[in-house]
XYZ file of C-alpha atoms in Angstrom:
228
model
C 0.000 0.000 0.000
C 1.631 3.376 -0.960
C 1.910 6.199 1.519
C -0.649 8.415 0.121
C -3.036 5.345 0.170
C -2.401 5.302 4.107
C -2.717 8.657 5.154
C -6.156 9.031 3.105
C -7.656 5.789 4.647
C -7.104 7.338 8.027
C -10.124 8.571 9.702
C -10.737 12.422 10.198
C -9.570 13.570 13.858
C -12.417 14.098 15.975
C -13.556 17.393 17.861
C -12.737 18.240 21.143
C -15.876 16.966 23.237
C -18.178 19.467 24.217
C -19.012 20.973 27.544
C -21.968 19.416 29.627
C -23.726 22.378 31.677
C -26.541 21.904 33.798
C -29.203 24.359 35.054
C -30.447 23.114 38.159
C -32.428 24.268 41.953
C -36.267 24.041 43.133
C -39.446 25.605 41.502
C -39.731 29.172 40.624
C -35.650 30.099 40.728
C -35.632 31.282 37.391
C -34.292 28.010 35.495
C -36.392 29.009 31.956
C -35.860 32.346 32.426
C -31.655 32.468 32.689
C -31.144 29.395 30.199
C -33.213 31.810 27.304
C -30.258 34.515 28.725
C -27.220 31.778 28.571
C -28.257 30.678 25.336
C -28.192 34.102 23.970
C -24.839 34.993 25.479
C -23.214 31.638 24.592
C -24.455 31.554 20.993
C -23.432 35.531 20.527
C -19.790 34.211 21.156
C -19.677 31.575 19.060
C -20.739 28.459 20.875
C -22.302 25.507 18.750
C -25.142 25.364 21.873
C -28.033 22.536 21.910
C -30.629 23.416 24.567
C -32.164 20.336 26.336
C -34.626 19.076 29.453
C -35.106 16.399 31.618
C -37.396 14.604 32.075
C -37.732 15.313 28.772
C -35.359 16.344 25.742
C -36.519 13.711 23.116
C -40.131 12.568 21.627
C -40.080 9.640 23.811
C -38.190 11.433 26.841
C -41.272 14.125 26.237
C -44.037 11.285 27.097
C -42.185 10.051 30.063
C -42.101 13.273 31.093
C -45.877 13.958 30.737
C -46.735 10.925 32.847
C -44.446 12.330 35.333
C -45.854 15.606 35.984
C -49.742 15.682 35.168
C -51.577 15.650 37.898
C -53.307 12.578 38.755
C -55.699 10.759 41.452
C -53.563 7.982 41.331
C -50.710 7.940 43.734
C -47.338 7.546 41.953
C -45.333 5.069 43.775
C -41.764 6.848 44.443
C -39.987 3.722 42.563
C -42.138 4.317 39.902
C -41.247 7.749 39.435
C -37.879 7.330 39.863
C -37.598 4.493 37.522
C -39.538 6.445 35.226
C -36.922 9.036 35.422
C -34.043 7.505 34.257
C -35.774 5.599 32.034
C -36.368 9.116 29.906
C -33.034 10.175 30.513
C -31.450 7.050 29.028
C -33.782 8.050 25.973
C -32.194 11.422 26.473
C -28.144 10.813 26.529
C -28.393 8.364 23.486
C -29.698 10.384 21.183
C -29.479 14.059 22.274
C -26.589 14.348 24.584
C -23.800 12.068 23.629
C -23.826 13.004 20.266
C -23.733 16.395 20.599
C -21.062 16.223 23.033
C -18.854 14.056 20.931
C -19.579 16.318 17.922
C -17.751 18.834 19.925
C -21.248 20.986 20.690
C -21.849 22.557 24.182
C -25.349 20.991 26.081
C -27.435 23.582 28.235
C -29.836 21.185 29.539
C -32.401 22.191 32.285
C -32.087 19.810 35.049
C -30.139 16.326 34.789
C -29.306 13.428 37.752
C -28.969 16.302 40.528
C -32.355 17.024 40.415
C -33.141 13.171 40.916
C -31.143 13.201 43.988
C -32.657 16.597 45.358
C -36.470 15.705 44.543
C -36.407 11.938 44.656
C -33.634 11.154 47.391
C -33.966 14.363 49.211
C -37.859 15.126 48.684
C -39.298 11.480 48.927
C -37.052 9.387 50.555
C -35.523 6.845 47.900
C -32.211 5.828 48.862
C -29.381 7.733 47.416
C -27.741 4.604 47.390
C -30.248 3.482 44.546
C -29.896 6.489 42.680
C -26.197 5.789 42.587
C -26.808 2.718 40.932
C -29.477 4.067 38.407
C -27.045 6.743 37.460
C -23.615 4.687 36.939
C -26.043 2.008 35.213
C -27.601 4.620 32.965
C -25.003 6.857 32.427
C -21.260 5.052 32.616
C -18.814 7.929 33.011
C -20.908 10.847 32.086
C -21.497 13.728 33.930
C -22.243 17.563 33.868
C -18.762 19.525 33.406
C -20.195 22.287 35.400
C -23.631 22.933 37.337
C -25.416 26.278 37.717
C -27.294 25.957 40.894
C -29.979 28.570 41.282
C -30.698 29.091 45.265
C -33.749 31.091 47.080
C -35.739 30.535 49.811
C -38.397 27.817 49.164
C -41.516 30.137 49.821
C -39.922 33.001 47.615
C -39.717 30.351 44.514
C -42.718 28.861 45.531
C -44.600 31.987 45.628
C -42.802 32.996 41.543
C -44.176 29.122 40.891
C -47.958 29.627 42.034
C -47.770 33.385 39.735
C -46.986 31.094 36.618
C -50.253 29.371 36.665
C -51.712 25.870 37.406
C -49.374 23.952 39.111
C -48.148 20.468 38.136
C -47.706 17.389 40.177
C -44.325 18.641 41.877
C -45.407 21.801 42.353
C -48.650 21.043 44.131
C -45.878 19.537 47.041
C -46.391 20.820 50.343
C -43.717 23.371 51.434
C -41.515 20.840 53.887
C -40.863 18.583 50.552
C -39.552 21.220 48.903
C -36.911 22.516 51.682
C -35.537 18.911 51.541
C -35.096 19.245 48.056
C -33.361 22.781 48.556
C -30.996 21.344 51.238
C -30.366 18.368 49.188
C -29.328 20.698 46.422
C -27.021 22.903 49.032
C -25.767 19.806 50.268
C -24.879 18.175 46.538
C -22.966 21.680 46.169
C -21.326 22.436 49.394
C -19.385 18.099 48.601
C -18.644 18.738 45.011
C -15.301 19.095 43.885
C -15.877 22.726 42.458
C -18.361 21.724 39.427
C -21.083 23.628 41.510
C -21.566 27.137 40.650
C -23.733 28.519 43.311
C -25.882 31.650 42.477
C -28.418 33.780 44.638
C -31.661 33.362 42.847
C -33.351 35.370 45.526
C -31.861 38.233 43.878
C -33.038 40.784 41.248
C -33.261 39.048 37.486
C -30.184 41.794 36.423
C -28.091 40.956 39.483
C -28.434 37.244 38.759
C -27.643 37.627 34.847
C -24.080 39.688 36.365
C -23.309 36.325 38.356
C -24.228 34.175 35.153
C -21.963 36.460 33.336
C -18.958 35.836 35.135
C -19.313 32.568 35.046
C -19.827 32.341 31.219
C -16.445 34.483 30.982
C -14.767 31.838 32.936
C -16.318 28.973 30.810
C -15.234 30.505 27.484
C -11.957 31.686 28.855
C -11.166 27.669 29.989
C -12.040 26.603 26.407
C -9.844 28.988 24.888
C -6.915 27.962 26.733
C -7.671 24.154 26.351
C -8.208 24.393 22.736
C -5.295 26.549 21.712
């Protein structure tokens, strides 16, 4: 085989892997409101950006999902809910995240396994143990690069949630579930090895978009140096 036969049967390099963001914290902290202002300030510097959800993200992710939080009569069984759960985020990182991560593309998703920790270990008692399991099962080595953890006090988000409108079946919680969620989250942050980016939600919306800005500076200035 000649040389020039070689070097064109070799396959293209691949992109660096993209960064894995998450958007997470309890109901009414402004999740929807400061992804629509990250996309915008990622995509205006030049970042190939695909916006996701969980539950949720894909057609089949987006049933799950609708199963999950309609209210109903019938009590969901927490092992239900929880298997229900990963099952639409398996859905979710095979055919939204993983390829846009290996295609070098940044994910913004709203919410990933830290919620499932928070609401389901934290707000209804599963073993965290379990959800261990689920996750390293369903995910292998992936997780978020960095995690944007919006933080107010539960009747100040809870108050935002009820001005929205109806309320789903999380939402319609009473107000003790949701503080063990919020100290679940606070607790998730305060043992991470720095991929938690805490920000005061309680704040006004321009005072939070200043703390999302720094941190946006810092992501883009870290990509810059690692992809020189």
């Amino acid at each position: 085989m000649s040389a020039t036969a070689s070097v064109s049967s070799r396959p293209p390099s691949q992109p660096p892997r993209g960064l894995f963001i998450t958007v997470e914290g309890g109901e009414g902290v402004g999740k929807s409101t400061n992804i629509s202002y990250l996309k915008g300030y990622l995509q205006e510097h030049g970042v190939d950006l695909v916006i996701s959800r969980e539950p949720g993200g894909t057609v089949l992710a987006e049933d799950i999902r609708s199963l999950l939080v309609v209210p109903r009569e019938e009590t969901v069984a927490p092992m239900a809910e929880l298997l229900l759960i990963f099952a639409a985020r398996a859905q979710h990182i095979e055919a939204v995240i993983e390829p846009a991560l290996a295609a070098g593309r940044w994910v913004l998703c709203d919410r990933f396994t830290d919620a499932t920790y928070a609401y389901q270990a934290g707000g209804r008692g599963v073993s965290p143990l379990l959800v261990r399991r689920l996750e390293n099962l369903v995910q292998g080595e992936l997780r978020p690069d960095v995690t944007l953890l919006l933080d107010a006090p539960v009747e100040i988000g809870m108050e935002r949630a009820r001005d929205r409108g109806a309320l789903d079946r999380f939402e319609r919680e009473e107000l003790d579930f949701f503080e063990r969620v919020r100290q679940t989250y606070l607790q998730l942050a305060s043992e991470s090895s720095g991929r938690y980016r805490l920000i005061d939600a309680s704040q006004a919306l321009d005072d939070v978009r200043t703390q999302l800005h720094t941190i946006c500076e810092e992501l883009l200035d870290c990509w810059a140096v690692r992809h020189e």
